[in-house]
Amino acid sequence: MSSRRSRVSEEEINELISKLQSLLPEARRRGGGRASAAKLLKETCNYIRSLNREVDDLSGRLSALMATMDNNSAEAEIIRSLLRS
Amino acid sequence: MQATKSFEQAFLKQMLLGIQLSAVSHGSGSLQERKSAIKLSADVAMAVARGSKKWTRGLIASLSKEEQNRSFLQFVLGKEFERPAKICHSSWKIPRSKNIVRRSLRFLSKRKSNIRAPNSSVLAGTLVEKRTQVLKRLVPGGQSMDAFSLLDETLDYAACLRAQVDVMQKLMTTLEASKHSDAQRPKEKFHLLPMVGSWYSTRKGLRKRLSKRPKLTL
C-alpha cells in the first residue's frame, strides 16, 4: 500500500467530510467540527429527507396555485416572462 | 458543485418548460396528478440543469422506471433518453479508496469514543456502515457507488436539492404575491434570482449574503 497515495486521498476525504459538515444546517458544533462519522451520516440523511419533503410539499402548493391561473392572469405573464429571459 | 445563479436559472427555466409540457397550468387532471407532474418537472429540471453526474443519471434512471413518466422524459430528453443508461459498476476502479474512507470514518468515530469502553469503536464502525447504506438509498444511483464517490455525489446532490427548494419557494412567493396585487399593474421584470456567487462560502459569509438579498419589488 503506497503511503504517499493514501495520504493524498485521506486529505481529499477529510475535505469532503468537512464540506459535508458545513453544508448541513446548523448542527451543534461544540469545540469545532468533531462530529462523529455516524452522526454526520445520520444528519446528512435527515437533511436529504427533509429537502425531499419540502420539494414534495412545494409541488403540491404550486399545483394548487397554478390550477387557478388563467392565461391572462399576472401569474401566467410572470411565467411567460421567465421563460423568455 | 457551486450552486450558482446560472444553475438556478437553468433549473427554473427547465422546470417551467416541463410544467407547460405537462399542461399542469391548464388545470386538467386530479390534484395528485398535477402535483406529481410538477414534482417530475422539478426533478428532471434539476438533473438537466446539473448535467452529467452519477446522481443525475441515477435520478433519470429511477424516474424512467415508472410508466407514466416515460413520455415526458422522452420528450424532454429526446435522444439522451433512448440511449441505454450506463450504470456505473466502477466499484472495482478504486478499491483502495473504499478502505481508506472506512478507516478515516472509523478514525473520526474513535476520536470521540476514546473515553468509552474499547468495544464502542467497533460498534461505531457498524453504525457507520448501516447509515452509509441508508445514504446509498437516498442518493440516486448510490447503490453502485464506492464510498468516496458516495460522499462526493452526496455533497453535489444535497446542494442541488437545496437550490431546487429555494427556487420553487421563490416561485411560489412571486406567484402568490402577484395574485394579491393589482393585475393592471405594468408587467415588470421580476428579479427572482438575485443571488450570486458561490454557495460553498463560509457560514458567516452565506448568512451575510442572505441578509443582503433585495426584497422582491412588485
mmCIF file of C-alpha atoms in Angstrom:
data_model
loop_
_atom_site.group_PDB
_atom_site.id
_atom_site.type_symbol
_atom_site.label_atom_id
_atom_site.label_comp_id
_atom_site.label_asym_id
_atom_site.label_seq_id
_atom_site.Cartn_x
_atom_site.Cartn_y
_atom_site.Cartn_z
ATOM 1 C CA MET A 1 0.000 0.000 0.000
ATOM 2 C CA SER A 2 1.659 3.217 -1.181
ATOM 3 C CA SER A 3 1.689 5.572 1.769
ATOM 4 C CA ARG A 4 2.110 8.635 -0.415
ATOM 5 C CA ARG A 5 -1.031 7.841 -2.349
ATOM 6 C CA SER A 6 -3.138 7.123 0.727
ATOM 7 C CA ARG A 7 -2.021 10.405 2.317
ATOM 8 C CA VAL A 8 -3.272 12.439 -0.619
ATOM 9 C CA SER A 9 -6.554 10.552 -0.730
ATOM 10 C CA GLU A 10 -7.104 10.959 3.001
ATOM 11 C CA GLU A 11 -6.755 14.701 2.603
ATOM 12 C CA GLU A 12 -9.347 14.687 -0.128
ATOM 13 C CA ILE A 13 -11.652 12.629 2.027
ATOM 14 C CA ASN A 14 -11.244 14.912 5.012
ATOM 15 C CA GLU A 15 -12.034 17.805 2.745
ATOM 16 C CA LEU A 16 -15.213 16.087 1.577
ATOM 17 C CA ILE A 17 -16.204 15.342 5.152
ATOM 18 C CA SER A 18 -15.660 18.898 6.308
ATOM 19 C CA LYS A 19 -17.565 20.228 3.307
ATOM 20 C CA LEU A 20 -20.412 17.918 4.186
ATOM 21 C CA GLN A 21 -20.365 19.183 7.738
ATOM 22 C CA SER A 22 -20.542 22.798 6.666
ATOM 23 C CA LEU A 23 -23.333 22.053 4.217
ATOM 24 C CA LEU A 24 -25.627 20.697 6.883
ATOM 25 C CA PRO A 25 -27.956 23.130 8.600
ATOM 26 C CA GLU A 26 -26.824 24.485 11.934
ATOM 27 C CA ALA A 27 -25.629 21.304 13.539
ATOM 28 C CA ARG A 28 -24.278 21.841 17.027
ATOM 29 C CA ARG A 29 -20.565 22.249 16.621
ATOM 30 C CA ARG A 30 -19.213 22.116 20.097
ATOM 31 C CA GLY A 31 -15.493 22.625 20.127
ATOM 32 C CA GLY A 32 -15.149 22.760 16.370
ATOM 33 C CA GLY A 33 -16.027 20.040 13.850
ATOM 34 C CA ARG A 34 -15.549 16.908 15.907
ATOM 35 C CA ALA A 35 -18.833 15.308 14.945
ATOM 36 C CA SER A 36 -18.608 11.548 14.707
ATOM 37 C CA ALA A 37 -18.925 9.946 11.304
ATOM 38 C CA ALA A 38 -22.111 8.173 12.357
ATOM 39 C CA LYS A 39 -23.695 11.440 13.439
ATOM 40 C CA LEU A 40 -22.596 13.163 10.258
ATOM 41 C CA LEU A 41 -24.140 10.427 8.126
ATOM 42 C CA LYS A 42 -27.351 10.499 10.136
ATOM 43 C CA GLU A 43 -27.708 14.246 9.776
ATOM 44 C CA THR A 44 -26.911 14.107 6.099
ATOM 45 C CA CYS A 45 -29.636 11.521 5.578
ATOM 46 C CA ASN A 46 -32.089 13.578 7.616
ATOM 47 C CA TYR A 47 -31.202 16.688 5.656
ATOM 48 C CA ILE A 48 -31.774 15.000 2.304
ATOM 49 C CA ARG A 49 -35.047 13.543 3.508
ATOM 50 C CA SER A 50 -36.290 16.904 4.733
ATOM 51 C CA LEU A 51 -35.338 18.599 1.466
ATOM 52 C CA ASN A 52 -37.243 15.941 -0.455
ATOM 53 C CA ARG A 53 -40.259 16.526 1.758
ATOM 54 C CA GLU A 54 -40.065 20.250 1.090
ATOM 55 C CA VAL A 55 -39.994 19.687 -2.656
ATOM 56 C CA ASP A 56 -42.981 17.405 -2.325
ATOM 57 C CA ASP A 57 -44.880 19.996 -0.308
ATOM 58 C CA LEU A 58 -43.980 22.819 -2.681
ATOM 59 C CA SER A 59 -45.081 20.724 -5.652
ATOM 60 C CA GLY A 60 -48.497 20.375 -4.096
ATOM 61 C CA ARG A 61 -48.810 24.053 -3.343
ATOM 62 C CA LEU A 62 -47.590 25.123 -6.763
ATOM 63 C CA SER A 63 -50.036 22.798 -8.480
ATOM 64 C CA ALA A 64 -52.929 24.232 -6.468
ATOM 65 C CA LEU A 65 -51.829 27.750 -7.296
ATOM 66 C CA MET A 66 -51.380 27.085 -10.984
ATOM 67 C CA ALA A 67 -54.723 25.379 -11.302
ATOM 68 C CA THR A 68 -56.431 28.677 -10.642
ATOM 69 C CA MET A 69 -54.286 30.563 -13.127
ATOM 70 C CA ASP A 70 -55.847 31.665 -16.344
ATOM 71 C CA ASN A 71 -53.976 32.726 -19.446
ATOM 72 C CA ASN A 72 -54.489 36.405 -18.884
ATOM 73 C CA SER A 73 -53.515 36.495 -15.252
ATOM 74 C CA ALA A 74 -50.444 38.222 -13.953
ATOM 75 C CA GLU A 75 -49.069 34.910 -12.829
ATOM 76 C CA ALA A 76 -49.212 33.471 -16.308
ATOM 77 C CA GLU A 77 -47.421 36.560 -17.549
ATOM 78 C CA ILE A 78 -44.709 36.059 -14.956
ATOM 79 C CA ILE A 79 -44.148 32.557 -16.150
ATOM 80 C CA ARG A 80 -44.026 33.663 -19.753
ATOM 81 C CA SER A 81 -41.515 36.396 -18.977
ATOM 82 C CA LEU A 82 -39.356 33.986 -17.002
ATOM 83 C CA LEU A 83 -39.303 31.685 -19.984
ATOM 84 C CA ARG A 84 -38.363 34.492 -22.316
ATOM 85 C CA SER A 85 -35.380 35.618 -20.223
ATOM 86 C CA MET B 1 -20.756 21.952 -7.022
ATOM 87 C CA GLN B 2 -21.151 25.622 -6.674
ATOM 88 C CA ALA B 3 -24.879 26.214 -6.696
ATOM 89 C CA THR B 4 -24.626 29.298 -8.829
ATOM 90 C CA LYS B 5 -27.165 31.669 -10.213
ATOM 91 C CA SER B 6 -26.801 30.045 -13.618
ATOM 92 C CA PHE B 7 -27.798 26.676 -12.191
ATOM 93 C CA GLU B 8 -30.849 28.213 -10.536
ATOM 94 C CA GLN B 9 -31.867 29.993 -13.707
ATOM 95 C CA ALA B 10 -31.377 26.916 -15.860
ATOM 96 C CA PHE B 11 -33.351 24.892 -13.364
ATOM 97 C CA LEU B 12 -36.203 27.396 -13.214
ATOM 98 C CA LYS B 13 -36.483 27.682 -16.962
ATOM 99 C CA GLN B 14 -36.331 23.936 -17.480
ATOM 100 C CA MET B 15 -38.922 23.328 -14.787
ATOM 101 C CA LEU B 16 -41.350 25.895 -16.206
ATOM 102 C CA LEU B 17 -40.976 24.389 -19.662
ATOM 103 C CA GLY B 18 -41.681 20.983 -18.201
ATOM 104 C CA ILE B 19 -44.739 22.247 -16.374
ATOM 105 C CA GLN B 20 -46.081 23.774 -19.558
ATOM 106 C CA LEU B 21 -45.428 20.491 -21.335
ATOM 107 C CA SER B 22 -47.422 18.514 -18.825
ATOM 108 C CA ALA B 23 -50.224 21.067 -19.174
ATOM 109 C CA VAL B 24 -50.489 21.451 -15.433
ATOM 110 C CA SER B 25 -51.163 25.121 -15.866
ATOM 111 C CA HIS B 26 -54.376 24.300 -17.711
ATOM 112 C CA GLY B 27 -55.775 22.797 -14.558
ATOM 113 C CA SER B 28 -56.641 19.413 -16.019
ATOM 114 C CA GLY B 29 -56.264 16.198 -14.078
ATOM 115 C CA SER B 30 -56.623 15.425 -10.411
ATOM 116 C CA LEU B 31 -54.762 17.240 -7.659
ATOM 117 C CA GLN B 32 -52.468 14.277 -7.187
ATOM 118 C CA GLU B 33 -51.737 14.072 -10.910
ATOM 119 C CA ARG B 34 -50.875 17.748 -11.104
ATOM 120 C CA LYS B 35 -48.671 17.510 -8.057
ATOM 121 C CA SER B 36 -46.809 14.521 -9.489
ATOM 122 C CA ALA B 37 -46.375 16.332 -12.769
ATOM 123 C CA ILE B 38 -44.815 19.330 -11.062
ATOM 124 C CA LYS B 39 -42.536 17.158 -8.988
ATOM 125 C CA LEU B 40 -41.481 15.287 -12.109
ATOM 126 C CA SER B 41 -40.764 18.550 -13.920
ATOM 127 C CA ALA B 42 -38.769 19.784 -10.966
ATOM 128 C CA ASP B 43 -36.674 16.618 -10.692
ATOM 129 C CA VAL B 44 -35.970 16.374 -14.409
ATOM 130 C CA ALA B 45 -35.144 20.069 -14.488
ATOM 131 C CA MET B 46 -32.702 19.621 -11.618
ATOM 132 C CA ALA B 47 -30.938 16.760 -13.372
ATOM 133 C CA VAL B 48 -30.814 18.561 -16.712
ATOM 134 C CA ALA B 49 -29.563 21.804 -15.202
ATOM 135 C CA ARG B 50 -26.823 19.989 -13.334
ATOM 136 C CA GLY B 51 -25.584 17.975 -16.272
ATOM 137 C CA SER B 52 -23.799 14.663 -16.152
ATOM 138 C CA LYS B 53 -23.192 13.357 -12.669
ATOM 139 C CA LYS B 54 -23.683 9.900 -11.227
ATOM 140 C CA TRP B 55 -26.683 11.010 -9.249
ATOM 141 C CA THR B 56 -28.335 12.792 -12.195
ATOM 142 C CA ARG B 57 -28.064 9.644 -14.270
ATOM 143 C CA GLY B 58 -29.360 7.636 -11.328
ATOM 144 C CA LEU B 59 -32.272 10.017 -10.908
ATOM 145 C CA ILE B 60 -33.313 9.824 -14.572
ATOM 146 C CA ALA B 61 -32.966 6.054 -14.427
ATOM 147 C CA SER B 62 -35.247 5.704 -11.421
ATOM 148 C CA LEU B 63 -37.776 8.177 -12.849
ATOM 149 C CA SER B 64 -37.944 6.251 -16.097
ATOM 150 C CA LYS B 65 -38.819 3.067 -14.225
ATOM 151 C CA GLU B 66 -42.329 4.404 -13.809
ATOM 152 C CA GLU B 67 -44.549 4.003 -16.844
ATOM 153 C CA GLN B 68 -46.367 7.312 -16.517
ATOM 154 C CA ASN B 69 -43.108 9.267 -16.633
ATOM 155 C CA ARG B 70 -41.766 7.816 -19.835
ATOM 156 C CA SER B 71 -43.447 10.026 -22.435
ATOM 157 C CA PHE B 72 -42.476 13.155 -20.542
ATOM 158 C CA LEU B 73 -38.870 12.009 -20.230
ATOM 159 C CA GLN B 74 -38.807 11.024 -23.869
ATOM 160 C CA PHE B 75 -39.998 14.447 -24.909
ATOM 161 C CA VAL B 76 -37.683 16.430 -22.682
ATOM 162 C CA LEU B 77 -34.558 14.338 -23.065
ATOM 163 C CA GLY B 78 -35.049 13.118 -26.617
ATOM 164 C CA LYS B 79 -32.120 11.089 -27.877
ATOM 165 C CA GLU B 80 -30.464 11.160 -24.469
ATOM 166 C CA PHE B 81 -33.276 9.087 -23.057
ATOM 167 C CA GLU B 82 -33.175 6.416 -25.687
ATOM 168 C CA ARG B 83 -29.546 5.651 -25.017
ATOM 169 C CA PRO B 84 -29.291 2.742 -22.576
ATOM 170 C CA ALA B 85 -28.460 4.013 -19.134
ATOM 171 C CA LYS B 86 -24.842 3.340 -18.316
ATOM 172 C CA ILE B 87 -24.916 2.064 -14.803
ATOM 173 C CA CYS B 88 -21.603 2.698 -13.164
ATOM 174 C CA HIS B 89 -20.107 -0.531 -11.983
ATOM 175 C CA SER B 90 -16.943 1.239 -11.121
ATOM 176 C CA SER B 91 -16.561 -0.034 -7.600
ATOM 177 C CA TRP B 92 -13.592 -2.065 -8.777
ATOM 178 C CA LYS B 93 -11.822 1.005 -10.115
ATOM 179 C CA ILE B 94 -10.544 2.448 -6.881
ATOM 180 C CA PRO B 95 -10.560 -0.444 -4.449
ATOM 181 C CA ARG B 96 -8.236 1.335 -2.065
ATOM 182 C CA SER B 97 -10.364 4.423 -1.572
ATOM 183 C CA LYS B 98 -13.148 2.329 -0.065
ATOM 184 C CA ASN B 99 -10.869 1.086 2.679
ATOM 185 C CA ILE B 100 -9.296 4.464 3.165
ATOM 186 C CA VAL B 101 -12.680 6.063 3.644
ATOM 187 C CA ARG B 102 -13.703 3.326 6.058
ATOM 188 C CA ARG B 103 -10.506 3.892 8.022
ATOM 189 C CA SER B 104 -10.986 7.645 8.038
ATOM 190 C CA LEU B 105 -14.579 7.358 9.121
ATOM 191 C CA ARG B 106 -13.659 4.906 11.870
ATOM 192 C CA PHE B 107 -10.873 7.221 12.913
ATOM 193 C CA LEU B 108 -13.406 10.025 13.249
ATOM 194 C CA SER B 109 -15.633 7.872 15.426
ATOM 195 C CA LYS B 110 -12.718 6.632 17.507
ATOM 196 C CA ARG B 111 -11.678 10.157 18.414
ATOM 197 C CA LYS B 112 -14.984 10.690 20.089
ATOM 198 C CA SER B 113 -15.265 7.285 21.694
ATOM 199 C CA ASN B 114 -11.800 7.378 23.251
ATOM 200 C CA ILE B 115 -13.068 7.705 26.782
ATOM 201 C CA ARG B 116 -15.628 4.969 26.426
ATOM 202 C CA ALA B 117 -15.293 1.194 26.538
ATOM 203 C CA PRO B 118 -12.959 -0.312 23.914
ATOM 204 C CA ASN B 119 -15.888 -2.114 22.265
ATOM 205 C CA SER B 120 -17.612 1.090 21.210
ATOM 206 C CA SER B 121 -15.262 1.840 18.311
ATOM 207 C CA VAL B 122 -16.196 -1.481 16.722
ATOM 208 C CA LEU B 123 -19.872 -0.680 17.246
ATOM 209 C CA ALA B 124 -19.304 2.753 15.744
ATOM 210 C CA GLY B 125 -17.986 1.113 12.614
ATOM 211 C CA THR B 126 -21.148 -0.930 12.217
ATOM 212 C CA LEU B 127 -23.333 2.110 12.778
ATOM 213 C CA VAL B 128 -21.368 3.975 10.141
ATOM 214 C CA GLU B 129 -21.852 1.129 7.727
ATOM 215 C CA LYS B 130 -25.569 0.939 8.453
ATOM 216 C CA ARG B 131 -26.014 4.633 7.869
ATOM 217 C CA THR B 132 -23.904 4.506 4.750
ATOM 218 C CA GLN B 133 -26.415 2.015 3.393
ATOM 219 C CA VAL B 134 -29.234 4.426 4.201
ATOM 220 C CA LEU B 135 -27.409 7.225 2.418
ATOM 221 C CA LYS B 136 -26.860 4.972 -0.579
ATOM 222 C CA ARG B 137 -30.617 4.532 -0.861
ATOM 223 C CA LEU B 138 -31.263 8.258 -0.562
ATOM 224 C CA VAL B 139 -28.799 9.422 -3.174
ATOM 225 C CA PRO B 140 -29.940 8.452 -6.687
ATOM 226 C CA GLY B 141 -27.648 5.853 -8.165
ATOM 227 C CA GLY B 142 -25.986 5.455 -4.801
ATOM 228 C CA GLN B 143 -26.139 1.661 -4.684
ATOM 229 C CA SER B 144 -23.402 1.244 -7.242
ATOM 230 C CA MET B 145 -21.079 3.888 -5.802
ATOM 231 C CA ASP B 146 -17.894 3.358 -3.890
ATOM 232 C CA ALA B 147 -17.624 5.185 -0.580
ATOM 233 C CA PHE B 148 -15.628 8.104 -1.930
ATOM 234 C CA SER B 149 -17.992 8.726 -4.851
ATOM 235 C CA LEU B 150 -20.912 8.467 -2.468
ATOM 236 C CA LEU B 151 -19.613 11.304 -0.309
ATOM 237 C CA ASP B 152 -18.781 13.387 -3.337
ATOM 238 C CA GLU B 153 -22.112 12.800 -5.046
ATOM 239 C CA THR B 154 -23.984 13.389 -1.783
ATOM 240 C CA LEU B 155 -22.455 16.842 -1.472
ATOM 241 C CA ASP B 156 -23.415 17.704 -5.008
ATOM 242 C CA TYR B 157 -26.895 16.226 -4.752
ATOM 243 C CA ALA B 158 -27.666 17.967 -1.455
ATOM 244 C CA ALA B 159 -26.553 21.322 -2.842
ATOM 245 C CA CYS B 160 -28.795 20.882 -5.878
ATOM 246 C CA LEU B 161 -31.734 19.815 -3.731
ATOM 247 C CA ARG B 162 -31.245 22.901 -1.617
ATOM 248 C CA ALA B 163 -31.292 25.074 -4.750
ATOM 249 C CA GLN B 164 -34.344 23.237 -6.046
ATOM 250 C CA VAL B 165 -36.222 24.012 -2.840
ATOM 251 C CA ASP B 166 -35.110 27.638 -2.856
ATOM 252 C CA VAL B 167 -36.138 28.306 -6.428
ATOM 253 C CA MET B 168 -39.513 26.608 -6.025
ATOM 254 C CA GLN B 169 -40.089 28.599 -2.879
ATOM 255 C CA LYS B 170 -39.223 31.840 -4.622
ATOM 256 C CA LEU B 171 -41.533 30.966 -7.499
ATOM 257 C CA MET B 172 -44.332 30.284 -5.028
ATOM 258 C CA THR B 173 -43.776 33.576 -3.293
ATOM 259 C CA THR B 174 -43.730 35.507 -6.541
ATOM 260 C CA LEU B 175 -46.882 33.894 -7.874
ATOM 261 C CA GLU B 176 -48.726 34.255 -4.583
ATOM 262 C CA ALA B 177 -47.749 37.899 -4.300
ATOM 263 C CA SER B 178 -48.884 38.733 -7.781
ATOM 264 C CA LYS B 179 -52.225 37.076 -7.109
ATOM 265 C CA HIS B 180 -52.904 39.664 -4.452
ATOM 266 C CA SER B 181 -51.628 42.607 -6.410
ATOM 267 C CA ASP B 182 -53.333 44.716 -8.991
ATOM 268 C CA ALA B 183 -53.497 42.833 -12.277
ATOM 269 C CA GLN B 184 -53.481 46.131 -14.172
ATOM 270 C CA ARG B 185 -50.032 46.998 -12.950
ATOM 271 C CA PRO B 186 -47.450 47.163 -15.747
ATOM 272 C CA LYS B 187 -45.532 43.928 -16.120
ATOM 273 C CA GLU B 188 -42.124 44.455 -14.609
ATOM 274 C CA LYS B 189 -39.178 42.151 -14.918
ATOM 275 C CA PHE B 190 -39.254 40.129 -11.749
ATOM 276 C CA HIS B 191 -35.873 39.699 -10.207
ATOM 277 C CA LEU B 192 -36.403 36.243 -8.970
ATOM 278 C CA LEU B 193 -32.789 35.226 -8.652
ATOM 279 C CA PRO B 194 -30.655 37.955 -7.145
ATOM 280 C CA MET B 195 -28.199 35.560 -5.587
ATOM 281 C CA VAL B 196 -24.721 35.498 -6.932
ATOM 282 C CA GLY B 197 -21.540 33.827 -6.008
ATOM 283 C CA SER B 198 -20.564 30.536 -4.553
ATOM 284 C CA TRP B 199 -22.681 28.716 -2.030
ATOM 285 C CA TYR B 200 -19.686 26.977 -0.596
ATOM 286 C CA SER B 201 -18.766 30.092 1.258
ATOM 287 C CA THR B 202 -18.342 30.146 4.997
ATOM 288 C CA ARG B 203 -21.480 30.007 7.032
ATOM 289 C CA LYS B 204 -20.914 33.598 8.083
ATOM 290 C CA GLY B 205 -20.489 34.775 4.525
ATOM 291 C CA LEU B 206 -23.618 32.936 3.443
ATOM 292 C CA ARG B 207 -25.666 34.424 6.261
ATOM 293 C CA LYS B 208 -24.400 37.886 5.423
ATOM 294 C CA ARG B 209 -25.217 37.385 1.763
ATOM 295 C CA LEU B 210 -28.692 36.114 2.536
ATOM 296 C CA SER B 211 -29.488 39.120 4.689
ATOM 297 C CA LYS B 212 -28.420 41.432 1.890
ATOM 298 C CA ARG B 213 -30.840 39.837 -0.581
ATOM 299 C CA PRO B 214 -33.052 42.551 -2.064
ATOM 300 C CA LYS B 215 -36.730 42.202 -1.485
ATOM 301 C CA LEU B 216 -38.941 41.383 -4.432
ATOM 302 C CA THR B 217 -40.392 44.527 -5.934
ATOM 303 C CA LEU B 218 -43.826 44.332 -7.468
#
